[in-house]
Short mmCIF file of C-alpha atoms and ligand atoms in Angstrom, two decimals:
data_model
loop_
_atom_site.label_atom_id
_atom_site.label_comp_id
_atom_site.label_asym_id
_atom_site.label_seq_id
_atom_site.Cartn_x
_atom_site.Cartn_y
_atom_site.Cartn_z
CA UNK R 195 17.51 34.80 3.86
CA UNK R 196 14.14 33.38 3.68
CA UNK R 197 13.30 31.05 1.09
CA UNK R 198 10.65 32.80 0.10
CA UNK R 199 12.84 36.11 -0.08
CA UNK R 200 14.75 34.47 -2.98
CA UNK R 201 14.34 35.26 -6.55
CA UNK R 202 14.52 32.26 -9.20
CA UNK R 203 14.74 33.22 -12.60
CA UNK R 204 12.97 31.12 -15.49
CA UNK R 205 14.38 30.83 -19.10
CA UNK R 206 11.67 30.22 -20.98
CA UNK R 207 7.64 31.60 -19.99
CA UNK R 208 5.57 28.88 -21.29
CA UNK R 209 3.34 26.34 -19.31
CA UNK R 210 6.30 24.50 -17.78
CA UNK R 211 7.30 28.15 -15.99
CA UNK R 212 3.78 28.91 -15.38
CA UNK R 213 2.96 26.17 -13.34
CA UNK R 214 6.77 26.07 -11.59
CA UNK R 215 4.95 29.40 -10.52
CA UNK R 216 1.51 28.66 -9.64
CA UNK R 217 3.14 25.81 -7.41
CA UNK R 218 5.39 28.50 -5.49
CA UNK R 219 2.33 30.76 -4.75
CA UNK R 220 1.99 29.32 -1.24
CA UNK R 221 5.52 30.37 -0.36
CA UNK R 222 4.87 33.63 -1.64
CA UNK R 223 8.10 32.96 -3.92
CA UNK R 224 9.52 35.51 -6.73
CA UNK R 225 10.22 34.78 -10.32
CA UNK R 226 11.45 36.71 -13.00
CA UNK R 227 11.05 35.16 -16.54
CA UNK R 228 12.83 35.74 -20.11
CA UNK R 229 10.73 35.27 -22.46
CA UNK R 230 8.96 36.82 -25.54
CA UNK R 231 5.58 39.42 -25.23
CA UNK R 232 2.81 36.97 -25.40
CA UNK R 233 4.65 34.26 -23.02
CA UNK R 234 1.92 32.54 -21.44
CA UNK R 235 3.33 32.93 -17.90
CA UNK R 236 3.60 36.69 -17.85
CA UNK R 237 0.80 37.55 -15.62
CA UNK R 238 2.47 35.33 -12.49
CA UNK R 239 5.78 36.68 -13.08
CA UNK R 240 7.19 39.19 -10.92
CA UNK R 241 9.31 40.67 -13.75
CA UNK R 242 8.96 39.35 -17.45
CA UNK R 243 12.24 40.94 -19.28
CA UNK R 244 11.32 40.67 -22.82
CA UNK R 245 13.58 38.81 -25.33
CA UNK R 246 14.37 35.90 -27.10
CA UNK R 247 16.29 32.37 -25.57
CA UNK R 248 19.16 32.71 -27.71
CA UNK R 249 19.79 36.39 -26.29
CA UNK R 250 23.37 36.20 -24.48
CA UNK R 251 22.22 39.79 -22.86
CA UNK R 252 19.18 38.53 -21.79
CA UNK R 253 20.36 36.04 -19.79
CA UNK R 254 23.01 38.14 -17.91
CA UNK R 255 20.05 40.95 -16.99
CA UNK R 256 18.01 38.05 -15.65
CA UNK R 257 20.64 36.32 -13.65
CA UNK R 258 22.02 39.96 -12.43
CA UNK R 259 18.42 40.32 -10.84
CA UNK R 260 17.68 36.61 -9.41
CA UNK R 261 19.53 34.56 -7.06
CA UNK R 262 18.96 30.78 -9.10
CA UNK R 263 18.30 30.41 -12.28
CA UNK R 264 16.91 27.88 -13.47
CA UNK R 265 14.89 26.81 -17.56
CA UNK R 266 12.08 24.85 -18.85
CA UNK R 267 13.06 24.63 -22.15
CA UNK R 268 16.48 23.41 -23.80
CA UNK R 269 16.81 25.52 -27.11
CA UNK R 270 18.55 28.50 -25.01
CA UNK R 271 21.37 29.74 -25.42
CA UNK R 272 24.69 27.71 -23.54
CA UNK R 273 27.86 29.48 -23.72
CA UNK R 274 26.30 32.46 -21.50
CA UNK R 275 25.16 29.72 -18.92
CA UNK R 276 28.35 28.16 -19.08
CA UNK R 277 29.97 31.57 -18.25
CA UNK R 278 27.82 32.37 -15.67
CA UNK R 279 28.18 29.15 -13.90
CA UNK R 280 32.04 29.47 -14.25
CA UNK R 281 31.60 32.83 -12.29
CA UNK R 282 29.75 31.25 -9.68
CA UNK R 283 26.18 31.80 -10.41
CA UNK R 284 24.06 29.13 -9.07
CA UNK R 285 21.98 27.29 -12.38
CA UNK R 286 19.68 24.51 -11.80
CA UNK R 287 20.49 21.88 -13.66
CA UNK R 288 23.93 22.84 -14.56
CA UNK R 289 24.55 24.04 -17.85
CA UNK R 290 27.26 20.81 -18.12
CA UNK R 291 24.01 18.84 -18.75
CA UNK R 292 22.06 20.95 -20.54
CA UNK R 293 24.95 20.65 -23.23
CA UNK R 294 24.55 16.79 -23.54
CA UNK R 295 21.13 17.36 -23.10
CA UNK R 296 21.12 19.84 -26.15
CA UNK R 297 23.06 17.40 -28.56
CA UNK R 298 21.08 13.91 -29.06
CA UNK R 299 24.51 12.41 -30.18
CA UNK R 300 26.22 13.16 -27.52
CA UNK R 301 23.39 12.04 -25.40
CA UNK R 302 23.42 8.47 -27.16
CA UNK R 303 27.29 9.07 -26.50
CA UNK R 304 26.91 9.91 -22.50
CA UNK R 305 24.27 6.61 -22.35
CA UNK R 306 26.93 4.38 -23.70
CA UNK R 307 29.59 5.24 -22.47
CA UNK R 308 27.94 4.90 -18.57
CA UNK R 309 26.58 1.61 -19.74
CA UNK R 310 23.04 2.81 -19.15
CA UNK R 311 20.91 0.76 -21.87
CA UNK R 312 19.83 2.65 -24.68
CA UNK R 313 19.54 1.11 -28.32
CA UNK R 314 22.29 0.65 -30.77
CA UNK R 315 23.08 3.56 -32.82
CA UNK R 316 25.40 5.50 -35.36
CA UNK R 317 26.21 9.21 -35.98
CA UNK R 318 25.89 10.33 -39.19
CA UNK R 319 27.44 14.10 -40.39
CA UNK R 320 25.59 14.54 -43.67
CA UNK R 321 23.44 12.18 -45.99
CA UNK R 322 26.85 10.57 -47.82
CA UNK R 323 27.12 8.55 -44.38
CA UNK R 324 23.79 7.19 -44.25
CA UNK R 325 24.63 4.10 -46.10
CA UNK R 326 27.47 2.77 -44.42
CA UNK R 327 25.67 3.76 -41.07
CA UNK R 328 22.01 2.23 -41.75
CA UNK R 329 24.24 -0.64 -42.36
CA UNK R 330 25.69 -1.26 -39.31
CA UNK R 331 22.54 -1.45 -37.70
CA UNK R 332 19.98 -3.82 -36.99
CA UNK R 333 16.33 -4.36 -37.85
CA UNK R 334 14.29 -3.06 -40.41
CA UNK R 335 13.66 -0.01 -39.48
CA UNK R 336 15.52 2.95 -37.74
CA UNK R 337 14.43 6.26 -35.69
CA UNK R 338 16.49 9.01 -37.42
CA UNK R 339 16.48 12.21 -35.46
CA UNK R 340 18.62 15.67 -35.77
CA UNK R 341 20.97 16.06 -33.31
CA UNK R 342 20.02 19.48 -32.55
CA UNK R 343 16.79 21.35 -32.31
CA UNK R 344 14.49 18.89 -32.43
CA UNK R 345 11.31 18.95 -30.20
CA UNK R 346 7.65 17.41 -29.23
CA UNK R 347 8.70 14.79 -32.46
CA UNK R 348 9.53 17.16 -34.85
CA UNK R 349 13.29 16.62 -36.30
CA UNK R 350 12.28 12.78 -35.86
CA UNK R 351 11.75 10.24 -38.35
CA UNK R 352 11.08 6.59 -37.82
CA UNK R 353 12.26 5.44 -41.38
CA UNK R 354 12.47 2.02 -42.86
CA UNK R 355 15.94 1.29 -43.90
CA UNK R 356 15.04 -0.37 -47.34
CA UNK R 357 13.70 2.65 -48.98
CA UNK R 358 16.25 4.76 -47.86
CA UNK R 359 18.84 2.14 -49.46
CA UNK R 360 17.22 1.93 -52.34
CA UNK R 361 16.76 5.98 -52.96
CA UNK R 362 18.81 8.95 -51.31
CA UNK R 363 16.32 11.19 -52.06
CA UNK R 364 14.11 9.78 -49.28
CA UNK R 365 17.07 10.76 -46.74
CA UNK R 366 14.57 12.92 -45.07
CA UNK R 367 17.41 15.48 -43.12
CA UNK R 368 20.49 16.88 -44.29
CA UNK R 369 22.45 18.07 -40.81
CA UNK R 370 23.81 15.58 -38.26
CA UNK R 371 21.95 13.00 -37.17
CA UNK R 372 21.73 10.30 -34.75
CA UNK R 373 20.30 6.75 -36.57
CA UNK R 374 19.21 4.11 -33.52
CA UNK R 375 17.74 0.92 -33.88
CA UNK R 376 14.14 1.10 -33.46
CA UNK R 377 12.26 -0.37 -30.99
CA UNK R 378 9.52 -2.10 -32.26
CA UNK R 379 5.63 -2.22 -29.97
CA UNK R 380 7.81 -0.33 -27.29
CA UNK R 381 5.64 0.61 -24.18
CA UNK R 382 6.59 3.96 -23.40
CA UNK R 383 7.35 4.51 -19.87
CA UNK R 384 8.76 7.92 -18.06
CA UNK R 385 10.42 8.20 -14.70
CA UNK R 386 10.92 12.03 -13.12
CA UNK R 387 13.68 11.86 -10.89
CA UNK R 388 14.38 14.81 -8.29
CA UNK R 389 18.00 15.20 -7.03
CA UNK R 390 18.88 18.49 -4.71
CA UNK R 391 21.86 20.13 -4.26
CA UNK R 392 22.26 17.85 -0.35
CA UNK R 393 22.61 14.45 -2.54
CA UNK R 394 18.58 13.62 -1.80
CA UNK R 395 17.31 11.62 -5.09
CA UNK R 396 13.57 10.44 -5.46
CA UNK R 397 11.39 9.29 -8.02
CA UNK R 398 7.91 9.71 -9.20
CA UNK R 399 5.92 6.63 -9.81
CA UNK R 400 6.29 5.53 -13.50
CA UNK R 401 4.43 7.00 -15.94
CA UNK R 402 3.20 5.40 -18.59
CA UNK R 403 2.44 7.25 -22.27
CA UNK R 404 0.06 6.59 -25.32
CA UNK R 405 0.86 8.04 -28.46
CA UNK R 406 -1.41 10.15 -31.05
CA UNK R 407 0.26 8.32 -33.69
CA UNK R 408 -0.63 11.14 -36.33
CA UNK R 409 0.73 14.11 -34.21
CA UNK R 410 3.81 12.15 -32.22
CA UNK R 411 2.74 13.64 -29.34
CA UNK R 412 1.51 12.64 -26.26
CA UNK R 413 -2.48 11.85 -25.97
CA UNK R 414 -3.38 9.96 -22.67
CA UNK R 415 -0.33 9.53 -19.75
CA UNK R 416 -1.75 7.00 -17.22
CA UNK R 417 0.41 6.63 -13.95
CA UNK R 418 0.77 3.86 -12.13
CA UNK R 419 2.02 2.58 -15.50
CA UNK R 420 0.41 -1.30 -16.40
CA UNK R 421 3.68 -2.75 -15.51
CA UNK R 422 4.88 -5.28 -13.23
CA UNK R 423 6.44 -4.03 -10.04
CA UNK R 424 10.18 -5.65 -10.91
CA UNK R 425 9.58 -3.73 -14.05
CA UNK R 426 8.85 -0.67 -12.27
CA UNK R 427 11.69 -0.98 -9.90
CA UNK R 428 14.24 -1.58 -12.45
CA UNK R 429 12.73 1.46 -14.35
CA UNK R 430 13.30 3.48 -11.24
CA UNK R 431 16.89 2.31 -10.76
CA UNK R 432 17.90 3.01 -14.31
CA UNK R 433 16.78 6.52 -14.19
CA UNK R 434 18.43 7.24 -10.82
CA UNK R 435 21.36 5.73 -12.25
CA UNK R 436 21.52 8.32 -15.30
CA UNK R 437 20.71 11.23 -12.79
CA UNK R 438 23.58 10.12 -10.36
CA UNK R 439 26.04 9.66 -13.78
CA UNK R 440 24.87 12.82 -14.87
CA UNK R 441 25.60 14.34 -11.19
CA UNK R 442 22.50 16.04 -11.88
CA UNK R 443 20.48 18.54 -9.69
CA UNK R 444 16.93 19.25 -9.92
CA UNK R 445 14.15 17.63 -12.01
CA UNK R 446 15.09 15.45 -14.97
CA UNK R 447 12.10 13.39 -16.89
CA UNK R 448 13.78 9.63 -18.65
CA UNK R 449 11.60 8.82 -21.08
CA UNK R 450 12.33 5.13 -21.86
CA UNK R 451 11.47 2.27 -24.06
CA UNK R 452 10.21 -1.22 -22.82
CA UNK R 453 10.34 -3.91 -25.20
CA UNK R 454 8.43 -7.30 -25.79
CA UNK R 455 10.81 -9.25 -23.57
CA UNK R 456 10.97 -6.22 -20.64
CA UNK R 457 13.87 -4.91 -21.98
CA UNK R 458 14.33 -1.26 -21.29
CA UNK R 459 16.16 1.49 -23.43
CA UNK R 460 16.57 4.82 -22.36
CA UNK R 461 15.31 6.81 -25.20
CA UNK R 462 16.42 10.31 -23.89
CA UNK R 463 16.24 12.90 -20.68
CA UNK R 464 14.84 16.11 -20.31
CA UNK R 465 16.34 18.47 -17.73
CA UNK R 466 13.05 20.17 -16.27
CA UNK R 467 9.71 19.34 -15.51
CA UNK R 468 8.17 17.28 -18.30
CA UNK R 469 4.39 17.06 -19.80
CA UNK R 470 4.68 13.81 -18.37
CA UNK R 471 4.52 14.99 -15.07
CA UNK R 472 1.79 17.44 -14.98
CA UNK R 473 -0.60 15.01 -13.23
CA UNK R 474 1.48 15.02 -10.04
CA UNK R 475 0.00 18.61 -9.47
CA UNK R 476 -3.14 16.74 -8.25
CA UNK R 477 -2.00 12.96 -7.95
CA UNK R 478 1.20 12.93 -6.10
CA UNK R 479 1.76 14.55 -2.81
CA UNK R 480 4.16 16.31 -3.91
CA UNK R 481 4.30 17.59 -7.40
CA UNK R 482 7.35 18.00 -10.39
CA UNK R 483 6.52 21.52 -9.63
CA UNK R 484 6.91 22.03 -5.86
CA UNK R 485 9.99 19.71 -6.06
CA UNK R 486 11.61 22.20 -8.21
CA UNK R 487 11.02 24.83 -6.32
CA UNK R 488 12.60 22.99 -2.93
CA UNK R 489 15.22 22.35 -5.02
CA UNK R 490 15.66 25.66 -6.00
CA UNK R 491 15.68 27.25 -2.84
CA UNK R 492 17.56 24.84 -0.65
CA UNK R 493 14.69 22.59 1.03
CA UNK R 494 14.07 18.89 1.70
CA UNK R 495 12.67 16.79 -0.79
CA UNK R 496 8.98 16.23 -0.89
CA UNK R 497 6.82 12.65 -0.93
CA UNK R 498 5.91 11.76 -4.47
CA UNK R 499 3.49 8.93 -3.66
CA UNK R 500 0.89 8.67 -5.64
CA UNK R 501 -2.17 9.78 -3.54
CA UNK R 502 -4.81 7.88 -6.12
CA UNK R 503 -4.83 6.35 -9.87
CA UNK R 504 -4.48 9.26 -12.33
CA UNK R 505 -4.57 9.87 -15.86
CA UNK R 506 -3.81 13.26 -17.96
CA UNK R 507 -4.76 14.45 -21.46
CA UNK R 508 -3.14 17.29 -23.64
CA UNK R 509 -5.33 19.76 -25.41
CA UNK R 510 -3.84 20.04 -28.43
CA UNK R 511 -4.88 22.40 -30.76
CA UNK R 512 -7.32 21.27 -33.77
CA UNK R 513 -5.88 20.72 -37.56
CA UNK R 514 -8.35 23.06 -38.69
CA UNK R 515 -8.18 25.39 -36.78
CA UNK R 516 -5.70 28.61 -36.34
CA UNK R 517 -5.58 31.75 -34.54
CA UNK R 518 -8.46 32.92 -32.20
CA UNK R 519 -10.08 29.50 -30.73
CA UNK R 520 -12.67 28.25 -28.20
CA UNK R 521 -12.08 25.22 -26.44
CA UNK R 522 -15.37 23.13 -26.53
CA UNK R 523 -16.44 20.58 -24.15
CA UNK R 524 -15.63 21.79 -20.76
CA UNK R 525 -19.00 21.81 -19.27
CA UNK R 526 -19.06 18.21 -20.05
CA UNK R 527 -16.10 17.68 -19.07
CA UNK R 528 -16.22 19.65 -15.83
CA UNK R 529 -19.52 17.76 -14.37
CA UNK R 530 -16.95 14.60 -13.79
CA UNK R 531 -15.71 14.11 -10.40
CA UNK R 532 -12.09 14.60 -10.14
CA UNK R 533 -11.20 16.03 -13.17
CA UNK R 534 -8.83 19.08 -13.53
CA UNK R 535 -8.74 21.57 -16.08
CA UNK R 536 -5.20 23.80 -16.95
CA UNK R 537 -5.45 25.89 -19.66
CA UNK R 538 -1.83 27.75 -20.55
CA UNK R 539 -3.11 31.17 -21.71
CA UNK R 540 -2.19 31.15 -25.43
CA UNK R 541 -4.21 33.28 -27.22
CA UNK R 542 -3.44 31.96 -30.52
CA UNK R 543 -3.85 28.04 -31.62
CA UNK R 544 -2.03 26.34 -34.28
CA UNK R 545 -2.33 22.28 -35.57
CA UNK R 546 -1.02 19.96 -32.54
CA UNK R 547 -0.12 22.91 -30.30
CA UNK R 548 -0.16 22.47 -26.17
CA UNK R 549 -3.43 24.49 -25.43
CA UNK R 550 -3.93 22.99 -22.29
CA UNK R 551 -4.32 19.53 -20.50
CA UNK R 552 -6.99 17.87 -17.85
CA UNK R 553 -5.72 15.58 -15.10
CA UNK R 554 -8.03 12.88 -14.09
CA UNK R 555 -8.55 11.18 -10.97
CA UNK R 556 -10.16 7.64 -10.12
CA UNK R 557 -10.56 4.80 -7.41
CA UNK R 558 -8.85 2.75 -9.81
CA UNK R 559 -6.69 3.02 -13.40
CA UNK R 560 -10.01 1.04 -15.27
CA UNK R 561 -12.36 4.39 -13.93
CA UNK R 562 -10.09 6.73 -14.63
CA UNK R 563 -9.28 5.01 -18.23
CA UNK R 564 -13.03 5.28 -18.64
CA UNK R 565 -12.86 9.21 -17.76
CA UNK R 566 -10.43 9.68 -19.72
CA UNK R 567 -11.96 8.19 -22.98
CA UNK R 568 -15.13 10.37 -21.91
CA UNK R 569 -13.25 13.56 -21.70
CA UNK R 570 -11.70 12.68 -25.51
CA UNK R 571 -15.05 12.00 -26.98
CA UNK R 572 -16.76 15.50 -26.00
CA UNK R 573 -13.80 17.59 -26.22
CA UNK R 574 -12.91 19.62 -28.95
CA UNK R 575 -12.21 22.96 -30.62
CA UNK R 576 -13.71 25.92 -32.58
CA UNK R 577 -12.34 28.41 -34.11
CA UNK R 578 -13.58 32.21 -33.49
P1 ADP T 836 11.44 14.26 -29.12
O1 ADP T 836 12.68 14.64 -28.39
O2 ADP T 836 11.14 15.20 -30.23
O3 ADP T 836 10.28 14.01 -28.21
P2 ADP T 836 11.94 11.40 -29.30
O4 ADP T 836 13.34 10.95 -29.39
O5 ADP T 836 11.29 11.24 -27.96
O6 ADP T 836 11.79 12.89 -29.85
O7 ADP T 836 11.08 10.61 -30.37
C1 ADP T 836 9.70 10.88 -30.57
C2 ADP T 836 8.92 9.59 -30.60
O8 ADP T 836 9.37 8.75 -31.69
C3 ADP T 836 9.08 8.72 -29.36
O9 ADP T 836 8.27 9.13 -28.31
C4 ADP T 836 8.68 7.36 -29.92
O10 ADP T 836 7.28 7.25 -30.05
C5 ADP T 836 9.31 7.37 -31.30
N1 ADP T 836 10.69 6.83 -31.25
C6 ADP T 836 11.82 7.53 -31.15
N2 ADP T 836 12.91 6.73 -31.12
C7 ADP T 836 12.45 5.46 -31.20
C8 ADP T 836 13.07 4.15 -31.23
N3 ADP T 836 14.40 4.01 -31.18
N4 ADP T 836 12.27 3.08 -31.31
C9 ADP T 836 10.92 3.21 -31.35
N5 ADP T 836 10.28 4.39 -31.35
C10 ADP T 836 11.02 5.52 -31.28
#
């Protein structure tokens, strides 16, 4: 069979799918996608069956139509995957991972107990633990996060440990939680590492992230990261290494955590393409996208140089504005040279939402740093 004959099926039809599918349009490849009515990748599917993540039934009707399945978002539902993969049904990454993956405890758990270096931490079941826990750790404060469900920051608290000490009633979740020692003026550093089915491993150049401290999201992602190039290589290595424990195939993003004295933690690993990679689409020879979809269907490995200095901004939507929008700016913005506008096709914006994002390209990381801060100042949002 051609690769191009093949049909890959996406769990999930938000921006992650749509541009896994906008990168397999020159190979003329097929995708069908679960996902609900207004997914934002609908119009490139092939097929869009219409349903929820969770939907065991779902799943089966879009694997029984599609030769690999693959998902580009976590919160799905496992015990259907793990059937399916039992019966031979090809899912990229396996389901094995997606369960660690799924579970921040046993994530931490996974980390420790393949000696790859992630802080000190301590499972907690419910909020009569937290003392005894908080305890054991060290520092004054702690990242407390939900073991489950979490995303984009939210089922995260950084917390300091005093106040919680001194009154339960700030315990700010009740379900199981994972407490780690926090990482204070971390640099926050990702690595996307592509492994196919043949063995082949690669990396992207390190990425580095700045935080909207308000929204705990992502605001500017430069890449090459401001690191020295031990750091970087040692960065590198580490993620491989949790890729190769992992026995992991396809794209996986590490996010990490370098410290003061170039220390690094592994904070955690997402089994897909990541918002940290969306610059490769125009910076890399090769991007998280494409190198999915060679995974996928069986082909070599691409080059993920960098081809210049590149920088990338989310649109996220405006805190005052919901519903119907109008993103504002773009003329502006769209005079620069080598800047890059994707837009995900939601019709409807809410606070801090993913709207969109604009990749930037420079001669160098100071002109496209410059660009960037440019393309924050005039762009905005309005509501309709
Ligand atoms: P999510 O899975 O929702 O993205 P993360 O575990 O990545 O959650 O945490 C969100 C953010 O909180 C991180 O990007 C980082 O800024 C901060 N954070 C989380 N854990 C720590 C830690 N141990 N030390 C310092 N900062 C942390």
């Amino acid at each position: 069979m051609l690769p191009s004959q093949k049909t890959i099926g996406i769990i999930g039809g938000g921006q992650l799918g749509k541009m896994l599918m906008e990168a397999g349009k020159p190979w003329n490849l097929k995708y069908h996608i679960l996902d609900t009515a207004d997914a934002p990748a609908s119009a490139l599917a092939s097929k869009h069956i219409v349903g929820g993540l969770m939907d065991a039934d779902k799943i089966l009707e879009l694997a029984s139509e599609c030769d690999v399945i693959t998902y580009e978002i976590e919160h799905i539902h496992l015990g259907v995957l793990k059937e399916l993969e039992a019966k031979g049904k090809i899912i990229i990454p396996s389901p094995k991972i997606l369960e660690i993956i799924q579970d921040k405890g046993l994530q931490k758990l996974f980390f420790k107990q393949h000696n790859i270096p992630t802080t000190d931490f301590e499972l907690a079941e419910n909020q009569s633990e937290w003392t005894d826990k908080l305890q054991k750790l060290k520092g004054d404060k702690v990242a407390a996060k939900l073991r489950k469900g979490g995303y984009d920051g939210k089922g995260v608290e950084l917390i300091v440990k005093k106040d919680i000490l001194e009154d339960y009633n700030k315990i700010p979740f009740s379900e199981s939680v994972v407490l780690e020692e926090f990482v204070e003026n971390a640099i926050e550093l990702s690595v996307i590492v592509a492994r196919n089915s043949k063995g082949e491993i690669c990396t992207f150049p390190t990425v580095e992230m700045e935080f909207d401290p308000k929204a705990n999201l992502v605001e500017f992602l430069f890449s090459p990261a401001n690191i020295d190039s031990k750091i970087e290589e040692k960065a590198k290595n580490i993620a491989k290494e949790c890729i190769l424990k992992m026995q992991g195939i396809g794209v996986f993003a590490v996010e990490m955590f370098l410290d003061k004295n170039n220390e690094i933690f592994v904070n955690e690993i997402a089994p897909r393409p990541h918002n940290s990679g969306h610059h490769t689409i125009e910076a890399c020879y090769t991007s998280q996208y494409e190198q999915l979809n060679r995974i996928l269907i069986d082909l070599p490995l691409g080059n993920t140089d960098l081809i210049c200095p590149s920088a990338m901004l989310n649109l996220l939507g405006a805190e005052d504005v919901n519903g119907a929008y109008e993103i504002t700016g773009l003329d502006t913005i769209l005079s620069l040279k080598g800047v890059y506008i994707h837009l995900y096709n939601k019709s409807i914006t809410k606070p801090k939402r993913k709207m969109g994002h604009i990749t930037v390209l420079g001669e160098s990381i100071e002109e496209v740093k410059q660009k960037a801060a440019k393309i924050k100042a005039v762009q905005g949002m309005k509501q309709l």
